[in-house]
mmCIF file of C-alpha atoms and ligand atoms in Angstrom:
data_model
loop_
_atom_site.group_PDB
_atom_site.id
_atom_site.type_symbol
_atom_site.label_atom_id
_atom_site.label_comp_id
_atom_site.label_asym_id
_atom_site.label_seq_id
_atom_site.Cartn_x
_atom_site.Cartn_y
_atom_site.Cartn_z
ATOM 1 C CA MET A 1 29.198 12.323 107.874
ATOM 2 C CA ASN A 2 32.298 10.234 107.300
ATOM 3 C CA ILE A 3 31.758 7.911 104.062
ATOM 4 C CA ASN A 4 33.627 4.855 104.512
ATOM 5 C CA ILE A 5 33.102 2.283 101.489
ATOM 6 C CA LEU A 6 33.505 -1.461 101.973
ATOM 7 C CA LYS A 7 33.587 -2.994 98.512
ATOM 8 C CA LEU A 8 32.824 -7.029 98.057
ATOM 9 C CA GLU A 9 32.720 -9.511 95.172
ATOM 10 C CA SER A 10 29.772 -11.027 96.393
ATOM 11 C CA VAL A 11 27.836 -11.140 99.461
ATOM 12 C CA ASP A 12 24.262 -12.631 100.788
ATOM 13 C CA SER A 13 22.743 -9.379 101.072
ATOM 14 C CA THR A 14 24.623 -5.824 101.447
ATOM 15 C CA ASN A 15 21.891 -5.128 104.045
ATOM 16 C CA THR A 16 22.653 -8.474 105.900
ATOM 17 C CA GLU A 17 26.250 -7.351 106.013
ATOM 18 C CA ALA A 18 25.702 -3.774 106.850
ATOM 19 C CA ILE A 19 23.602 -4.986 109.907
ATOM 20 C CA LYS A 20 26.292 -7.343 110.972
ATOM 21 C CA GLN A 21 28.750 -4.356 110.981
ATOM 22 C CA ALA A 22 26.435 -2.027 112.772
ATOM 23 C CA ARG A 23 26.182 -4.528 115.433
ATOM 24 C CA ALA A 24 30.082 -5.027 115.396
ATOM 25 C CA GLY A 25 30.364 -1.083 115.907
ATOM 26 C CA ALA A 26 30.111 0.308 112.495
ATOM 27 C CA SER A 27 30.028 4.093 112.651
ATOM 28 C CA GLU A 28 27.283 6.043 110.741
ATOM 29 C CA GLY A 29 28.281 6.403 107.218
ATOM 30 C CA LEU A 30 29.697 2.911 106.266
ATOM 31 C CA CYS A 31 28.482 1.954 103.058
ATOM 32 C CA VAL A 32 28.791 -1.721 101.590
ATOM 33 C CA ILE A 33 28.738 -2.371 97.943
ATOM 34 C CA ALA A 34 28.790 -5.837 96.092
ATOM 35 C CA ARG A 35 29.306 -6.751 92.654
ATOM 36 C CA GLN A 36 26.529 -9.741 93.076
ATOM 37 C CA GLN A 37 23.834 -10.717 95.908
ATOM 38 C CA THR A 38 23.419 -14.287 96.250
ATOM 39 C CA ALA A 39 20.296 -13.395 98.405
ATOM 40 C CA GLY A 40 19.292 -9.911 97.811
ATOM 41 C CA ARG A 41 16.295 -8.950 99.945
ATOM 42 C CA GLY A 42 13.349 -6.909 98.906
ATOM 43 C CA ARG A 43 10.083 -5.504 100.740
ATOM 44 C CA GLN A 44 7.772 -7.913 102.287
ATOM 45 C CA GLY A 45 10.203 -10.832 101.852
ATOM 46 C CA ARG A 46 10.313 -10.529 98.460
ATOM 47 C CA SER A 47 14.073 -11.391 96.629
ATOM 48 C CA TRP A 48 15.961 -8.741 94.572
ATOM 49 C CA VAL A 49 17.432 -9.828 91.580
ATOM 50 C CA SER A 50 21.330 -9.138 92.144
ATOM 51 C CA ASP A 51 23.045 -10.526 88.637
ATOM 52 C CA PRO A 52 26.976 -9.536 88.848
ATOM 53 C CA ASP A 53 27.518 -5.773 87.684
ATOM 54 C CA SER A 54 23.711 -5.744 86.561
ATOM 55 C CA GLY A 55 22.873 -3.187 89.477
ATOM 56 C CA LEU A 56 24.089 -0.965 92.460
ATOM 57 C CA TYR A 57 23.507 -3.231 95.213
ATOM 58 C CA PHE A 58 24.352 -0.665 98.164
ATOM 59 C CA SER A 59 23.639 -0.539 101.863
ATOM 60 C CA MET A 60 24.431 2.465 104.522
ATOM 61 C CA VAL A 61 24.770 2.508 107.965
ATOM 62 C CA LEU A 62 22.946 5.050 109.668
ATOM 63 C CA ARG A 63 22.452 6.296 113.618
ATOM 64 C CA PRO A 64 19.552 8.842 113.313
ATOM 65 C CA ARG A 65 19.085 11.112 116.468
ATOM 66 C CA ILE A 66 15.446 11.508 115.289
ATOM 67 C CA GLU A 67 12.344 10.441 117.232
ATOM 68 C CA GLY A 68 11.326 6.722 116.756
ATOM 69 C CA ARG A 69 7.732 7.670 115.178
ATOM 70 C CA LEU A 70 9.645 9.981 112.673
ATOM 71 C CA LEU A 71 12.232 6.928 111.269
ATOM 72 C CA PRO A 72 9.914 6.176 108.231
ATOM 73 C CA LEU A 73 11.209 9.569 107.102
ATOM 74 C CA ILE A 74 14.572 8.003 106.285
ATOM 75 C CA THR A 75 13.043 5.780 103.494
ATOM 76 C CA LEU A 76 11.664 9.253 101.954
ATOM 77 C CA MET A 77 14.930 10.672 102.604
ATOM 78 C CA ALA A 78 16.691 8.089 100.670
ATOM 79 C CA GLY A 79 14.043 7.930 97.722
ATOM 80 C CA ILE A 80 15.080 11.887 97.319
ATOM 81 C CA ALA A 81 18.505 10.941 97.244
ATOM 82 C CA VAL A 82 18.211 8.461 94.671
ATOM 83 C CA HIS A 83 15.939 10.640 92.576
ATOM 84 C CA ASP A 84 18.738 13.419 92.577
ATOM 85 C CA THR A 85 21.261 10.863 91.870
ATOM 86 C CA LEU A 86 19.503 9.706 88.810
ATOM 87 C CA ALA A 87 18.473 13.365 87.605
ATOM 88 C CA GLY A 88 22.271 14.009 87.653
ATOM 89 C CA PHE A 89 22.591 11.331 84.917
ATOM 90 C CA GLY A 90 19.576 12.937 82.657
ATOM 91 C CA LEU A 91 17.037 10.718 84.055
ATOM 92 C CA LYS A 92 13.377 11.692 84.969
ATOM 93 C CA PRO A 93 12.513 9.575 87.811
ATOM 94 C CA ASP A 94 9.029 9.687 89.465
ATOM 95 C CA ILE A 95 8.993 8.358 93.262
ATOM 96 C CA LYS A 96 6.300 6.019 93.913
ATOM 97 C CA TRP A 97 5.101 5.929 97.754
ATOM 98 C CA VAL A 98 7.128 4.803 99.785
ATOM 99 C CA ASN A 99 9.870 3.705 98.066
ATOM 100 C CA ASP A 100 10.081 2.841 94.653
ATOM 101 C CA LEU A 101 11.786 4.886 91.982
ATOM 102 C CA LEU A 102 10.187 4.881 88.686
ATOM 103 C CA VAL A 103 10.925 5.876 85.252
ATOM 104 C CA GLU A 104 8.358 5.848 82.400
ATOM 105 C CA ASP A 105 6.164 4.022 85.034
ATOM 106 C CA LYS A 106 9.037 1.124 85.107
ATOM 107 C CA LYS A 107 10.634 0.234 88.590
ATOM 108 C CA ILE A 108 14.304 1.359 88.112
ATOM 109 C CA CYS A 109 15.397 1.424 91.947
ATOM 110 C CA GLY A 110 14.055 -0.142 95.194
ATOM 111 C CA ILE A 111 14.524 0.991 98.790
ATOM 112 C CA LEU A 112 14.725 -1.327 102.023
ATOM 113 C CA ALA A 113 15.498 0.669 105.268
ATOM 114 C CA GLU A 114 15.737 -1.552 108.202
ATOM 115 C CA ALA A 115 16.226 -0.719 111.833
ATOM 116 C CA VAL A 116 18.100 -2.724 114.462
ATOM 117 C CA GLU A 117 19.340 -2.304 117.876
ATOM 118 C CA THR A 118 23.211 -2.609 118.287
ATOM 119 C CA PRO A 119 25.531 -2.038 121.427
ATOM 120 C CA ALA A 120 25.909 1.233 120.236
ATOM 121 C CA GLY A 121 22.217 1.962 119.717
ATOM 122 C CA LEU A 122 19.876 2.272 117.235
ATOM 123 C CA ALA A 123 20.787 1.724 113.507
ATOM 124 C CA VAL A 124 19.104 2.218 110.274
ATOM 125 C CA ILE A 125 20.233 0.194 107.392
ATOM 126 C CA VAL A 126 19.447 1.983 104.037
ATOM 127 C CA GLY A 127 19.624 -0.533 101.435
ATOM 128 C CA ILE A 128 19.372 0.622 97.824
ATOM 129 C CA GLY A 129 19.248 -1.648 94.698
ATOM 130 C CA ILE A 130 19.636 0.671 91.277
ATOM 131 C CA ASN A 131 19.134 -1.234 88.053
ATOM 132 C CA LEU A 132 22.015 -0.543 85.906
ATOM 133 C CA ARG A 133 20.963 -2.866 82.845
ATOM 134 C CA SER A 134 18.104 -5.252 82.117
ATOM 135 C CA ASP A 135 19.477 -7.451 79.595
ATOM 136 C CA ASN A 136 19.060 -10.662 81.705
ATOM 137 C CA PHE A 137 16.130 -9.546 83.634
ATOM 138 C CA PRO A 138 13.781 -12.536 84.247
ATOM 139 C CA SER A 139 10.562 -12.562 82.119
ATOM 140 C CA GLU A 140 8.220 -11.485 84.835
ATOM 141 C CA LEU A 141 10.670 -8.351 85.497
ATOM 142 C CA ALA A 142 10.905 -7.376 82.071
ATOM 143 C CA ALA A 143 7.436 -6.048 81.851
ATOM 144 C CA THR A 144 7.732 -3.746 85.017
ATOM 145 C CA ALA A 145 11.184 -2.926 85.649
ATOM 146 C CA THR A 146 13.682 -0.890 83.856
ATOM 147 C CA SER A 147 17.298 0.361 83.921
ATOM 148 C CA ILE A 148 19.643 2.865 83.380
ATOM 149 C CA GLU A 149 20.966 1.568 80.242
ATOM 150 C CA ALA A 150 17.353 0.887 78.981
ATOM 151 C CA VAL A 151 16.307 4.255 79.439
ATOM 152 C CA THR A 152 19.488 6.436 78.614
ATOM 153 C CA GLY A 153 21.776 3.886 76.531
ATOM 154 C CA LEU A 154 24.512 4.927 79.285
ATOM 155 C CA ARG A 155 26.679 1.735 80.574
ATOM 156 C CA LEU A 156 27.081 3.207 84.176
ATOM 157 C CA THR A 157 28.985 0.928 86.517
ATOM 158 C CA ALA A 158 28.249 0.501 90.387
ATOM 159 C CA ASP A 159 31.482 2.977 90.906
ATOM 160 C CA ASP A 160 30.154 6.077 88.631
ATOM 161 C CA LEU A 161 26.917 6.030 90.865
ATOM 162 C CA ALA A 162 28.274 5.380 94.524
ATOM 163 C CA ARG A 163 30.154 8.786 94.625
ATOM 164 C CA PRO A 164 27.010 10.958 93.708
ATOM 165 C CA LEU A 165 24.710 8.629 95.652
ATOM 166 C CA THR A 166 26.739 8.890 99.058
ATOM 167 C CA ASP A 167 26.861 12.874 98.349
ATOM 168 C CA GLN A 168 22.943 13.127 97.863
ATOM 169 C CA LEU A 169 22.385 10.714 100.946
ATOM 170 C CA SER A 170 24.558 13.120 103.067
ATOM 171 C CA GLU A 171 22.938 16.022 101.854
ATOM 172 C CA HIS A 172 19.514 15.076 102.543
ATOM 173 C CA TYR A 173 20.273 13.068 105.735
ATOM 174 C CA SER A 174 21.953 16.048 107.323
ATOM 175 C CA VAL A 175 18.644 18.051 107.121
ATOM 176 C CA LEU A 176 16.926 15.094 108.667
ATOM 177 C CA GLN A 177 19.552 15.005 111.343
ATOM 178 C CA GLN A 178 18.807 18.808 112.122
ATOM 179 C CA GLY A 179 15.329 18.042 112.686
ATOM 180 C CA HIS A 180 14.121 19.700 109.646
ATOM 181 C CA THR A 181 11.792 17.084 108.911
ATOM 182 C CA GLU A 182 8.975 19.387 106.957
ATOM 183 C CA THR A 183 11.712 20.035 104.512
ATOM 184 C CA ILE A 184 12.045 16.213 103.833
ATOM 185 C CA ILE A 185 8.305 16.087 103.369
ATOM 186 C CA ASP A 186 8.206 19.137 101.013
ATOM 187 C CA ARG A 187 11.313 17.853 98.913
ATOM 188 C CA TRP A 188 9.600 14.876 98.729
ATOM 189 C CA ARG A 189 6.267 16.397 97.477
ATOM 190 C CA GLN A 190 8.698 18.476 94.624
ATOM 191 C CA ARG A 191 10.084 15.203 92.925
ATOM 192 C CA SER A 192 6.832 12.728 93.405
ATOM 193 C CA THR A 193 3.639 12.801 91.373
ATOM 194 C CA PHE A 194 2.179 10.660 94.033
ATOM 195 C CA PHE A 195 2.122 13.280 96.593
ATOM 196 C CA SER A 196 -1.768 14.482 95.811
ATOM 197 C CA GLY A 197 -4.141 14.049 93.286
ATOM 198 C CA LYS A 198 -3.203 10.663 92.428
ATOM 199 C CA ALA A 199 -5.643 7.664 91.791
ATOM 200 C CA ILE A 200 -4.322 4.485 93.857
ATOM 201 C CA LYS A 201 -5.024 1.292 94.981
ATOM 202 C CA VAL A 202 -3.176 0.319 98.143
ATOM 203 C CA ASP A 203 -2.718 -3.352 99.475
ATOM 204 C CA ILE A 204 -2.334 -3.357 103.138
ATOM 205 C CA ALA A 205 -2.264 -6.773 105.028
ATOM 206 C CA GLY A 206 -4.174 -9.275 102.757
ATOM 207 C CA THR A 207 -6.735 -6.321 102.002
ATOM 208 C CA SER A 208 -6.722 -3.526 99.547
ATOM 209 C CA ILE A 209 -8.286 0.118 99.312
ATOM 210 C CA GLU A 210 -8.695 2.677 96.605
ATOM 211 C CA GLY A 211 -8.852 6.455 96.603
ATOM 212 C CA VAL A 212 -6.946 9.291 95.743
ATOM 213 C CA THR A 213 -3.835 10.807 97.415
ATOM 214 C CA ASP A 214 -3.784 13.726 99.522
ATOM 215 C CA GLY A 215 -0.415 14.759 100.935
ATOM 216 C CA LEU A 216 1.704 13.021 103.464
ATOM 217 C CA GLU A 217 1.194 12.897 107.263
ATOM 218 C CA ALA A 218 4.471 14.604 109.386
ATOM 219 C CA ASN A 219 6.073 11.104 109.567
ATOM 220 C CA GLY A 220 5.618 10.343 105.942
ATOM 221 C CA ALA A 221 2.506 8.075 106.119
ATOM 222 C CA LEU A 222 0.371 8.587 102.845
ATOM 223 C CA ARG A 223 -3.037 10.372 103.241
ATOM 224 C CA VAL A 224 -5.644 8.556 101.031
ATOM 225 C CA ARG A 225 -9.161 10.361 100.352
ATOM 226 C CA MET A 226 -11.656 7.698 99.881
ATOM 227 C CA PRO A 227 -14.475 8.091 97.587
ATOM 228 C CA ASN A 228 -17.181 8.535 100.244
ATOM 229 C CA GLY A 229 -14.551 11.503 101.435
ATOM 230 C CA ASP A 230 -13.078 9.861 104.497
ATOM 231 C CA LEU A 231 -9.515 10.132 104.788
ATOM 232 C CA ARG A 232 -7.250 6.999 105.528
ATOM 233 C CA ILE A 233 -3.792 7.318 106.852
ATOM 234 C CA VAL A 234 -1.801 4.390 105.388
ATOM 235 C CA GLN A 235 1.746 3.653 107.435
ATOM 236 C CA ALA A 236 2.757 0.660 105.302
ATOM 237 C CA GLY A 237 1.412 -0.898 102.389
ATOM 238 C CA ASP A 238 2.179 -1.489 98.427
ATOM 239 C CA VAL A 239 0.836 1.308 96.242
ATOM 240 C CA HIS A 240 -0.582 0.732 92.758
ATOM 241 C CA GLN A 241 -1.382 3.438 90.417
ATOM 242 C CA LEU A 242 -5.054 3.328 89.039
ATOM 243 C CA ARG A 243 -5.435 4.081 85.618
ATOM 244 C CA GLN A 244 -8.381 6.194 84.223
ATOM 245 C CA ARG A 245 -10.954 3.753 83.911
ATOM 246 C CA LYS A 246 -12.882 4.149 80.481
ATOM 247 C CA ILE A 247 -16.540 4.804 80.934
ATOM 248 C CA GLU A 248 -18.431 3.293 78.112
ATOM 249 C CA LEU A 249 -21.483 5.282 77.142
HETATM 250 C C1 LIG B 1 12.261 -3.615 97.324
HETATM 251 O O1 LIG B 1 11.851 -2.560 96.334
HETATM 252 O O2 LIG B 1 11.412 -4.325 97.417
HETATM 253 C C2 LIG B 1 13.589 -3.105 98.116
HETATM 254 C C3 LIG B 1 14.837 -3.563 97.451
HETATM 255 C C4 LIG B 1 15.599 -3.457 98.004
HETATM 256 C C5 LIG B 1 17.147 -3.993 97.349
HETATM 257 C C6 LIG B 1 18.486 -3.419 97.732
HETATM 258 S S1 LIG B 1 19.902 -4.151 96.958
HETATM 259 C C7 LIG B 1 21.047 -3.723 98.164
HETATM 260 C C8 LIG B 1 20.198 -3.909 99.434
HETATM 261 N N1 LIG B 1 20.607 -5.279 99.855
HETATM 262 C C9 LIG B 1 19.400 -6.002 99.566
HETATM 263 O O3 LIG B 1 19.378 -7.273 100.035
HETATM 264 N N2 LIG B 1 18.017 -5.121 99.285
HETATM 265 C C10 LIG B 1 18.912 -4.065 99.174
#
């Protein structure tokens, strides 16, 4: 894949810009990076705080050949690529299903993958936000989010991360394009403590379930073993780790 980077000072959202570029015919491998976003978007309609130079705000155009039902694996693939990028700078990240990178149980990166129809066929935009510093996080984020600087003391820039990240994305995406979807599941298993045996609560469309993780389906959906032994397959939802409850004797 040919990597081509479009660098912007400021944009509403690098994902929105990459969608426009894909609709206008951009090839796979176009990456949009901005120093700040004025309307950064998170999952489920949430916003993504995007102060100037406080994070890497990055979106890549992909034109996957895999079957539609396997498209969710692109999010897992991106999580693996971010994991390995951060590990290259000495961090020890965990991946919380489906797309959050955590360090010391706090969120350091979020991923928003969006599929769009374009005249040249389906494109998937992989949007990645990595927190570089957290000194001006709003108070509601300070308790649940962290940054590369807070964890390592390193004052990295978006430019420092862009090349290692595109290298990792190219490497793991090529595995997916060659149809080795089980390799992506296996790489995710090796990098995430959420793969199995984790007590979690999942918020799904206004309701929630509690159970223990029990691996992933072939398309990346999360298998959750319920207290009564039933298996629930979660295609989309917000996962929260449950802490061991103390039992009063
Ligand atoms: C989430 O965890 O809710 C996903 C957050 C994704 C944020 C990134 S920042 C770059 C790209 N542009 C956006 O508007 N969103 C993604």
